[in-house]
XYZ file of C-alpha atoms in Angstrom:
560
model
C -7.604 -30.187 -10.905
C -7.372 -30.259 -14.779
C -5.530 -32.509 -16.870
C -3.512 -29.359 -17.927
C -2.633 -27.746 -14.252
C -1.386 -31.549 -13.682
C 1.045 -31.379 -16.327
C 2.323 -27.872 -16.381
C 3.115 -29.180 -12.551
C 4.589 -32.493 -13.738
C 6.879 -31.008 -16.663
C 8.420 -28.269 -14.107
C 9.681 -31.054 -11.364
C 10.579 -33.118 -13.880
C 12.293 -30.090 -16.102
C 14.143 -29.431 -12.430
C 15.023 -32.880 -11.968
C 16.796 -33.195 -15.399
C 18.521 -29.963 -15.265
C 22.354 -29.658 -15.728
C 24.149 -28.838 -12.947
C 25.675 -25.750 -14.861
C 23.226 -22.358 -14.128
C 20.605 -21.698 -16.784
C 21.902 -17.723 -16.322
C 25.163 -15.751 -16.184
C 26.617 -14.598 -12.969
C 29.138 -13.568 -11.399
C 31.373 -10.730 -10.141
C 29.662 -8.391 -12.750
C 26.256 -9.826 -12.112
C 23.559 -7.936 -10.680
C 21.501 -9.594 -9.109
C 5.858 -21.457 18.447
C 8.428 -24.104 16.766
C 7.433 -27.026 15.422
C 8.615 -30.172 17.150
C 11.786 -31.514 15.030
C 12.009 -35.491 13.992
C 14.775 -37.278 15.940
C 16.697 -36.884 12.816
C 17.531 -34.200 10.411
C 20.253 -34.886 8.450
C 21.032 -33.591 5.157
C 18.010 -33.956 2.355
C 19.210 -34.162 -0.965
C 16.133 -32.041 -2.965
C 13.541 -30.585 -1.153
C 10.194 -29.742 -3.748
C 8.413 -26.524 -2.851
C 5.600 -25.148 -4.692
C 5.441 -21.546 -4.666
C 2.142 -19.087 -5.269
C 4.115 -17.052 -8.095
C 7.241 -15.346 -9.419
C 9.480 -13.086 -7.850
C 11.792 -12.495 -11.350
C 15.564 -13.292 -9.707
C 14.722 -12.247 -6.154
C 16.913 -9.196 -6.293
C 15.425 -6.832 -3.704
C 14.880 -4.282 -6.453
C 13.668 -6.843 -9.155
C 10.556 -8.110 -6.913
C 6.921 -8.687 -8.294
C 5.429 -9.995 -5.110
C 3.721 -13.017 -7.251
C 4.797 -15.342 -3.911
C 3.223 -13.024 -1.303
C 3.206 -13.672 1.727
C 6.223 -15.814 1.201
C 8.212 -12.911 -0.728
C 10.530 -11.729 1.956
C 11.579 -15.594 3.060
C 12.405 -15.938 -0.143
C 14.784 -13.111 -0.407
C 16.716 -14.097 3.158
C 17.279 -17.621 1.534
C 19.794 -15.545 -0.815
C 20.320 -12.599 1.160
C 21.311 -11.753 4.531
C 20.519 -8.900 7.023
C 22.351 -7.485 9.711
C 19.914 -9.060 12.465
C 17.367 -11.791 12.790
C 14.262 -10.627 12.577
C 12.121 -7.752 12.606
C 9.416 -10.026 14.619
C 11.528 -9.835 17.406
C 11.593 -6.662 19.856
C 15.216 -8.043 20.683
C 16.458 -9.605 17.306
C 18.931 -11.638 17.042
C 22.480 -10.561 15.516
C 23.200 -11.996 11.815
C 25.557 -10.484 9.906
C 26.431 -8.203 13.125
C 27.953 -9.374 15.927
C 26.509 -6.293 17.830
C 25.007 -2.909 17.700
C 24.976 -0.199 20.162
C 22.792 3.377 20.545
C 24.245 6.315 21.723
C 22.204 8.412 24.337
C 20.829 10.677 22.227
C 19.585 7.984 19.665
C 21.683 9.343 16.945
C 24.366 7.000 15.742
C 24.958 3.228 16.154
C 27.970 1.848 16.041
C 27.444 -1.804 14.244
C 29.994 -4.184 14.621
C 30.123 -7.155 11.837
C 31.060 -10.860 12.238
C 34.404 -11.849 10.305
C 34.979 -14.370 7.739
C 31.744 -14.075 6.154
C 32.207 -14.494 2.037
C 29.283 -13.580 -1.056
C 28.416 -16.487 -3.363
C 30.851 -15.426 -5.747
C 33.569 -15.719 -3.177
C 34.279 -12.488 -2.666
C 34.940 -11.238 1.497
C 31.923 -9.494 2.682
C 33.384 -6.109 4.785
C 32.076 -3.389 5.703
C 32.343 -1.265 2.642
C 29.310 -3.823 1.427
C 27.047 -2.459 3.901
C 28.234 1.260 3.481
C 27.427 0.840 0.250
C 23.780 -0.580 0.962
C 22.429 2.052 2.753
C 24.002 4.652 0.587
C 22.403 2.982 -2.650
C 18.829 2.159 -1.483
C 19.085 5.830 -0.404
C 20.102 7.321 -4.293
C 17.843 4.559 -5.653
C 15.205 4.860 -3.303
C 12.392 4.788 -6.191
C 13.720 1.419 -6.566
C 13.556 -0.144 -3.669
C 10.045 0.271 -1.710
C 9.558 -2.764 -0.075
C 12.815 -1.720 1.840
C 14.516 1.595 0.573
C 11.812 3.293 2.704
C 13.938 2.645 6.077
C 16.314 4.488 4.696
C 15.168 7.234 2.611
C 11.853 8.170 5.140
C 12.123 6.465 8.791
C 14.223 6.814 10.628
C 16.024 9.658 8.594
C 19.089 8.278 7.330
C 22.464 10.804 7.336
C 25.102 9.273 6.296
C 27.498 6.233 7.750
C 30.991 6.224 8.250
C 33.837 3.371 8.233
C 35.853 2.749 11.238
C 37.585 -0.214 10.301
C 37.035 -3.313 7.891
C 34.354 -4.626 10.244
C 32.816 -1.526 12.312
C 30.909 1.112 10.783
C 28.944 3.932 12.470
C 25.728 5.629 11.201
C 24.117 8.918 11.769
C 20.933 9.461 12.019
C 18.536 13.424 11.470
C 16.555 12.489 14.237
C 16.405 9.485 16.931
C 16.242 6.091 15.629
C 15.025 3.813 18.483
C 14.302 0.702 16.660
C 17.955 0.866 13.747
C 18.443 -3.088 15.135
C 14.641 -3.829 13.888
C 14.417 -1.841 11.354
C 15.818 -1.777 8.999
C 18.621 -4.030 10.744
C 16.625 -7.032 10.614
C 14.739 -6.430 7.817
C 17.068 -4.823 5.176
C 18.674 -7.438 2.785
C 22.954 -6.673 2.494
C 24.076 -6.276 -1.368
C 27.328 -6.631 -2.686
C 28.987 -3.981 -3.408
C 31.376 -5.124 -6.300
C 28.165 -6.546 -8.020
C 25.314 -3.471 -7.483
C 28.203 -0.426 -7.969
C 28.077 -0.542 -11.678
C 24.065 -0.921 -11.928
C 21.829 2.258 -12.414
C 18.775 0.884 -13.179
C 18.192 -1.941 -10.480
C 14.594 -2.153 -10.974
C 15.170 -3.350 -14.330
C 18.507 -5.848 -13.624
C 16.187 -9.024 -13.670
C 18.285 -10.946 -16.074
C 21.551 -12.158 -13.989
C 21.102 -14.409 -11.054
C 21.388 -12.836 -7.622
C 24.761 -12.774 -5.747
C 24.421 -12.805 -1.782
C 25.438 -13.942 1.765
C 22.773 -16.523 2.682
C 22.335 -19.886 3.130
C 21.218 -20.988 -0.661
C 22.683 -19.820 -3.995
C 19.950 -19.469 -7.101
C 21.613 -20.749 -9.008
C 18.480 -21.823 -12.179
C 15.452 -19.662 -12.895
C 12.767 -20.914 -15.850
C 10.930 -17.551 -16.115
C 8.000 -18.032 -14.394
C 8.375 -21.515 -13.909
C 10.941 -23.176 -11.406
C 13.554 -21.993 -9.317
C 16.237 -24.406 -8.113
C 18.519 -23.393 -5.240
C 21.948 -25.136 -4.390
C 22.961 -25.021 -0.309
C 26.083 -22.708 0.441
C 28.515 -24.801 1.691
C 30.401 -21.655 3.025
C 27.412 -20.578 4.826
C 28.930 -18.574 8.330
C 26.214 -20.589 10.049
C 26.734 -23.906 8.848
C 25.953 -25.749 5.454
C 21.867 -26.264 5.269
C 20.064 -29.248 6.262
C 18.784 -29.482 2.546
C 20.974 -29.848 -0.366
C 18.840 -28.537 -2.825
C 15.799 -26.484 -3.165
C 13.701 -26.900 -6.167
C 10.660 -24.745 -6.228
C 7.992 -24.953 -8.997
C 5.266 -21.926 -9.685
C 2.234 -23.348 -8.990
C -0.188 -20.142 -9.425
C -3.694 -22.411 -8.543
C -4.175 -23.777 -4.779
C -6.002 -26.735 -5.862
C -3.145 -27.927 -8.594
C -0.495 -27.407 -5.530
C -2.813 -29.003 -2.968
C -3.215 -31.831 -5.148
C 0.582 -31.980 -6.079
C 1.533 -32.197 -2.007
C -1.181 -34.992 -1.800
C 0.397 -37.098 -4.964
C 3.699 -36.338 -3.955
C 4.765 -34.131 -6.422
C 6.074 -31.737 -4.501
C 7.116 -31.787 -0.216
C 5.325 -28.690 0.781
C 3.204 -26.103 -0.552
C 4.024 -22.316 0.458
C 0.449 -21.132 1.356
C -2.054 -21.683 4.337
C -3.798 -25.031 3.774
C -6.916 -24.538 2.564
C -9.583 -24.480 6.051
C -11.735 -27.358 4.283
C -8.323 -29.661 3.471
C -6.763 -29.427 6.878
C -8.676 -31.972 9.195
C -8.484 -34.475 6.062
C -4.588 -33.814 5.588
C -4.244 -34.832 9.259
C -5.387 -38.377 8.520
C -3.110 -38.649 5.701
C -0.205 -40.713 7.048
C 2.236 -39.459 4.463
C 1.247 -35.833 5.261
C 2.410 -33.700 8.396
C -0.063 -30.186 9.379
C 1.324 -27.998 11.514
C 0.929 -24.275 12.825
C 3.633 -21.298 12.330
C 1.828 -17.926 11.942
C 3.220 -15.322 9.476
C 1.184 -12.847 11.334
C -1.378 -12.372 8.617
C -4.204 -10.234 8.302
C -7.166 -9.770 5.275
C -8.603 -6.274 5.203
C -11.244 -4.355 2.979
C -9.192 -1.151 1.926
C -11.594 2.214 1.294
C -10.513 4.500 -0.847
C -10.599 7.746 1.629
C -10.117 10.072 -1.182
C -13.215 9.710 -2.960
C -16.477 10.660 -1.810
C -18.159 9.896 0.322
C -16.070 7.332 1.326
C -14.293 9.633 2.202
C -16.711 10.323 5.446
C -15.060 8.147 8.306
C -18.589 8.095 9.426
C -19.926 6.356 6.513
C -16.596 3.567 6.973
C -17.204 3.385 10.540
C -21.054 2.246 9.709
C -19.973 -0.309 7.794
C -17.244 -1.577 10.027
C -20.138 -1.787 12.859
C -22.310 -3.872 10.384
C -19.206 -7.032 9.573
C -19.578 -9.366 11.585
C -16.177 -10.872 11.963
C -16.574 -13.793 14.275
C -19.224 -15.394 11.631
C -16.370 -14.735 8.511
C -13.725 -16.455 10.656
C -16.039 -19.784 11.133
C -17.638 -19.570 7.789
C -14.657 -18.930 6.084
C -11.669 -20.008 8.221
C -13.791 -22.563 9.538
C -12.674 -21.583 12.813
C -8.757 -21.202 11.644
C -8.183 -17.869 12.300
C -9.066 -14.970 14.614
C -11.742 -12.111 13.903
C -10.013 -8.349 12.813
C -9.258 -5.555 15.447
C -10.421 -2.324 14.231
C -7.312 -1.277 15.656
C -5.835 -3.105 12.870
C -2.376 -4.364 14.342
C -2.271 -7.881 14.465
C -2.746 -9.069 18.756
C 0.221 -11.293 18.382
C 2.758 -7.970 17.345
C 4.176 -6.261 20.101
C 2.970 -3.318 19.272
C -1.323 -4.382 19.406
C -3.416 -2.520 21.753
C -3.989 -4.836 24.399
C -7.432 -3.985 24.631
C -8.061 -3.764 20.928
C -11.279 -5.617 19.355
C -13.757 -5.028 16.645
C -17.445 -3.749 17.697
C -20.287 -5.423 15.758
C -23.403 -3.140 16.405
C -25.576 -3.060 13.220
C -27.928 -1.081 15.449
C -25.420 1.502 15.644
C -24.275 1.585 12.242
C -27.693 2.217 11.496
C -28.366 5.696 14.137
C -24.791 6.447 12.609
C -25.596 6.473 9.263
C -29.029 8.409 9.990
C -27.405 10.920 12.058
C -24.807 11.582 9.468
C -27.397 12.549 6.896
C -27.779 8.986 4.816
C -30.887 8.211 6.178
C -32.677 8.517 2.658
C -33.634 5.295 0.646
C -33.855 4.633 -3.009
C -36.804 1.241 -4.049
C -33.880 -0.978 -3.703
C -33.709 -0.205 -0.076
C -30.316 1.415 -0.232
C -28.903 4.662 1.447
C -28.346 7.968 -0.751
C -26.059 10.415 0.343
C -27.070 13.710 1.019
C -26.077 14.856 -2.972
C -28.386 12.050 -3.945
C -25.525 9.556 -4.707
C -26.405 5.843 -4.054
C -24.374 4.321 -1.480
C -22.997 1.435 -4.000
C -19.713 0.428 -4.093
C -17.352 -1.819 -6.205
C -14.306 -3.856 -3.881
C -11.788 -5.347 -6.105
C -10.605 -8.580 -5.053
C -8.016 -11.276 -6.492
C -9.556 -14.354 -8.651
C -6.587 -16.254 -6.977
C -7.818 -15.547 -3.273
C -11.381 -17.880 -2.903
C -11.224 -17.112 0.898
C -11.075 -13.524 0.345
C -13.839 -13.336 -2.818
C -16.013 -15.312 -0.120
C -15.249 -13.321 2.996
C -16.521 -10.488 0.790
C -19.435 -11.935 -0.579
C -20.540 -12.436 2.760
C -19.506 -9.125 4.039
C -21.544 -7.458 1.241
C -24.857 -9.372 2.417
C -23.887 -8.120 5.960
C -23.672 -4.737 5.133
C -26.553 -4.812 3.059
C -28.903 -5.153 6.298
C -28.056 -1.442 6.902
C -28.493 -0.032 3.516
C -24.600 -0.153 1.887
C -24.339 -2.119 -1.360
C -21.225 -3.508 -2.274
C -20.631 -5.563 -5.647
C -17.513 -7.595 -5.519
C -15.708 -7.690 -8.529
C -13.348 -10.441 -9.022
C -9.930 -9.456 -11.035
C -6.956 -11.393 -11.957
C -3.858 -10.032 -9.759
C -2.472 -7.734 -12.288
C -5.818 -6.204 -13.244
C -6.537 -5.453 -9.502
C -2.915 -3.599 -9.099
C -3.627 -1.477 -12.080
C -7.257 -0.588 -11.432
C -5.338 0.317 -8.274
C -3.105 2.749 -9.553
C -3.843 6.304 -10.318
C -1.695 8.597 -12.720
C 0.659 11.078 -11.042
C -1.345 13.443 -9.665
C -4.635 12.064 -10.002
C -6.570 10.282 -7.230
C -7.499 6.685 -7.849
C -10.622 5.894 -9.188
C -11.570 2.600 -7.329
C -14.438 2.322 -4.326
C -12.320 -0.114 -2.334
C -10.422 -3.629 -2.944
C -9.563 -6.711 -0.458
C -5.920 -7.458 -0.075
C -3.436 -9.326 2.311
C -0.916 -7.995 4.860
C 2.261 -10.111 6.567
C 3.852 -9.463 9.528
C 6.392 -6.615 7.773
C 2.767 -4.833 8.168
C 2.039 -5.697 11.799
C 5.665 -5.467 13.989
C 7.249 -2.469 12.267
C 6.907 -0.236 14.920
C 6.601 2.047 12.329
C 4.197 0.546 10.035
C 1.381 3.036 11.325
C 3.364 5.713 9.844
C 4.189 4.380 6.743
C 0.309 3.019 5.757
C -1.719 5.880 7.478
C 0.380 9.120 7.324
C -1.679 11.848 5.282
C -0.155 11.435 1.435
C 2.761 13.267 0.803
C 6.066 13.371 1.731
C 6.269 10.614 4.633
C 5.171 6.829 4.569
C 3.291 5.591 1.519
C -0.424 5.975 2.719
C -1.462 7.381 -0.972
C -0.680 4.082 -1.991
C -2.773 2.297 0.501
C -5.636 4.410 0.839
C -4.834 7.706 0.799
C -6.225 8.449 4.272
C -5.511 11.573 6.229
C -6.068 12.824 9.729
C -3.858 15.342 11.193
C -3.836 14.137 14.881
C -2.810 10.756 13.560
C 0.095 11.923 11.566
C 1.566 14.122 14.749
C 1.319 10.833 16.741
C 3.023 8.786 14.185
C 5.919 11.314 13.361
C 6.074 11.285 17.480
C 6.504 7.617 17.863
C 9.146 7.260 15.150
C 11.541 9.483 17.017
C 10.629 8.263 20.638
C 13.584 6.526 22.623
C 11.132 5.931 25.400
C 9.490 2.053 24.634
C 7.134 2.450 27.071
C 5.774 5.870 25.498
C 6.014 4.787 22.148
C 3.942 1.929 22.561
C 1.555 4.281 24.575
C 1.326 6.342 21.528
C 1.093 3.617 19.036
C -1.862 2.872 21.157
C -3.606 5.916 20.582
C -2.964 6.083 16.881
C -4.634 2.427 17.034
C -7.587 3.828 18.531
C -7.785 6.423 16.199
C -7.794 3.820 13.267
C -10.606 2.008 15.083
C -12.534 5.034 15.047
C -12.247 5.996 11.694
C -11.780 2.820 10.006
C -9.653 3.381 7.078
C -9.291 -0.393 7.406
C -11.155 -3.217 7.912
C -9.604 -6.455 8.935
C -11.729 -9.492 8.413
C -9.353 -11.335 10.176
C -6.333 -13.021 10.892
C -6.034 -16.298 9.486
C -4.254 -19.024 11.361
C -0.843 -20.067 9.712
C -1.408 -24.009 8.583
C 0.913 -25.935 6.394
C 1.363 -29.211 5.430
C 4.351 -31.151 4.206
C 5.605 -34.369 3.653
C 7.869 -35.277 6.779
C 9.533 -38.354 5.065
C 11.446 -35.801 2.193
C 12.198 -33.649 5.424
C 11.184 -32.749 8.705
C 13.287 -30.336 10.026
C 10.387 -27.259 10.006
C 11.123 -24.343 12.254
C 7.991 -22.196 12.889
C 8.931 -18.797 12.960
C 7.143 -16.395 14.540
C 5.959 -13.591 11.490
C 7.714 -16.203 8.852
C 5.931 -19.217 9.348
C 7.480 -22.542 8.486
C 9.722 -21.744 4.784
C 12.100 -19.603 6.580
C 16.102 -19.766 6.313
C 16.233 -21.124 9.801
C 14.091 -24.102 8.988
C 17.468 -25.425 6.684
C 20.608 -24.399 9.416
C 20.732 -27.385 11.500
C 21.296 -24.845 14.999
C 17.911 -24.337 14.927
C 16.005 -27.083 12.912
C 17.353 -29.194 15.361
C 15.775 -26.923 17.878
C 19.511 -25.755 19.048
């Protein structure tokens, strides 16, 4: 780690540590804005040191960059609240409700909210707040993606009504069997008296964020530190930890090397496969496991020819070898892709989901589909005469994944499929990503990661591998298209059957594995590692891993 990385590190904690208690930012009324085994002991912790992977502006769920993916959404739910606990859960757990219940037909629910309940600012949280939610991710939906699209797409949103300060009923266009999962455990709540005023919220990053939950941001150094104070008013209880302060450490090695120097208590990624079995002998360090339900997957872009031929992606899904990334890269920390692409911890996975490594096959496919000529080099041409050579874009800031795709490329090289992996800083990748409106995207293909928001919305088939168009945001992903798949999708979304959804989620997973618009390398293990004498009081949360709002509410850090 360079002298520099050391002292950018250095100068934030100790920035953090000599910071007034007064907030570095306006706000206000006006403002926009598998468990792990607990010590015997978790009382209070007066400053907890967290090094995060990158900026989320003021963690406004309209303002977010997604610099701290996979932690992004945990972040949000330390400030904000949803009506349930969590979207991981077929069965989650009421939060801000007290209770929801379907009619027959699927479409209304009548939500019932917890009383007593105040926002940061002090103001009573009612009903009217949550009205006002749904109605504004629905006018701002352009705004909002990460979330507005429960509103605005699936299930389709009517309207909601008010039946009294804490009861409010909503009606839905069509069934909505999963409203308590999503987006009622996955939605954050806004104020009302704080957002009503705003008509731009993508661009209110200025004012600190006014919520429900558990902390209060209360400092942000622009890309630097945040520093979180515990809501003492918190319906739940006061946190376990006083204070949060969380530096941006953009490098794994600097934050690896600031856990092991004790810098900082914990570092918000997956420990590193090489550091883990030599963090377990440190005595001063603590490694456990809580998955986030992660997954790493080569994207094709399946408008642009000819990978736009599912035969040509299925050939080189047959060639990765998946088992041999997961050892050589994960050193054995992980588990290899599914072509059926849902992670096998989600209850939604095809039980009998897998990924078929047959380079023998990939080669009779790719003969039989008319790429059986050679150039000198030894690799295919497609029937026009174009050279089967493609670029995948992958993040500078993601060794595992520039590795796992170096070694994919020699893989599929063995059947006549050249891929050059071009390494790009994070915002370089997005852009090359983009296309203007209108236009198809120019790129071959690019590597990117997935949490469990991809893997347990029941309808995250929908929304990543609808054709592009109106419904889901597939033209984002890869703008894939197969009309069979999208009748199966729109069917599921509107099914109040669980046993024939999930059948049909099953068959649009075998579709995917058939055409592989997708292809997950794998699905790495969640490991952290933290220093258990600033605090030991780690929930691991099943899709959230271990920095989750539950980890600081003594209920269930003390495994209540």
């Amino acid at each position: 780690m360079s002298r520099r990385i050391v002292a950018l590190v250095v100068t934030a904690l100790l920035f953090a540590a000599c910071a007034p208690t007064a907030p570095s930012q306006t706000s206000g009324p006006t403002s926009a804005t598998a468990t792990v085994a607990p010590s015997a002991s978790t009382a209070a912790a007066k400053t907890l040191k967290i090094a995060l992977p990158g900026s989320e502006n003021n963690l406004t769920p309209f303002t977010l960059t997604f610099g701290s993916f996979p932690n992004t959404h945990d972040l949000i739910n330390l400030v904000y609240d949803t009506l349930f606990w969590s979207q991981n859960d077929e069965n989650p757990e009421p939060w801000l409700a007290e209770k929801a219940e379907r009619s027959a037909d699927g479409l209304t629910w009548t939500v019932t909210l917890r009383s007593g309940i105040k926002w940061h600012d002090g103001m009573p949280f009612t009903a009217d707040d949550v009205k006002f939610t749904f109605e504004y991710y629905q006018k701002y939906s352009g705004s909002a993606g990460r979330y507005a699209h429960h509103v605005f797409d699936v299930p389709p949103f009517d309207h909601v009504e008010i039946m009294d300060p804490l009861t409010l009923k909503f009606f839905y266009k069509a069934p909505a069997p999963s409203f308590n999962i999503l987006p009622g455990a996955d939605l954050p709540i806004i104020a009302k008296h704080v957002w009503e005023t705003v008509t731009e919220p993508n661009k209110a990053a200025a004012a600190l964020p006014v919520g429900t939950g558990p902390y209060k941001l209360v400092e942000i150094v622009p890309d630097e530190l945040y520093r979180f104070e515990a809501n003492a008013d918190y319906f739940k209880g006061k946190p376990t930890v006083d204070e949060l302060m969380m530096p941006i450490v953009k490098d794994p090695t600097a934050a690896f090397a600031a856990l092991q120097t004790g810098q900082v208590d914990f570092v918000a990624r997956n420990v590193p496969p090489e550091l883990i079995d030599q963090f377990k002998g440190l005595p001063d360090l603590k490694v456990v496991q809580g998955t986030k339900l992660e997954s790493v997957q080569l994207y094709f872009n399946a408008r642009k020819a000819p990978l736009s031929d599912p035969k040509l992606r299925k050939a080189i899904s047959l060639a990765i070898d998946n088992e041999t990334l997961v050892q050589t890269v994960l050193l054995g920390h992980g588990r290899p892709g599914r072509d059926s692409f849902i992670h096998p911890d989600s209850p939604w996975a095809l039980p009998d989901g897998g990924h078929e490594y047959d380079p023998a096959r990939a080669t009779k496919t790719l003969d039989d589909a008319g790429y059986s000529q050679k150039d000198a080099d030894g690799v295919r041409q497609a029937p026009d005469g174009t050279r089967l050579e493609f670029s995948v874009l992958v993040s500078s800031f993601a060794p595992q994944d520039l590795r796992a795709t170096q070694l994919v490329a020699e893989q599929v090289l063995t059947i006549g499929v050249k891929l050059n992996v071009e390494a790009l800083d994070p915002a370089t990748l997005r852009a090359r990503r983009q296309a203007p409106p209108g236009e198809i995207p120019t790129y071959d293909a690019y590597v990117a990661s997935l949490e469990s928001h991809a893997h347990v919305d029941p309808d995250g088939l929908y929304y990543f591998f609808h054709s592009p168009g109106s419904h889901g945001f597939g033209g984002a992903i890869t703008g894939y298209s197969n009309p069979q798949l999208d009748r199966l999708a729109e069917k599921a979304a509107t099914d109040l059957d669980a046993a024939s959804r999930k059948a049909t989620l099953y068959d649009i997973q075998r579709i995917l594995a058939d055409e592989a618009p997708v292809i997950v390398y794998y699905y790495p293990d969640g490991v952290y590692a933290y220093r258990p004498a600033a605090y030991d009081g780690w929930l691991a949360d099943l899709g959230h891993g271990i920095l989750t709002k539950r980890s600081f509410l003594a209920q269930y850090a003390a495994g209540g």
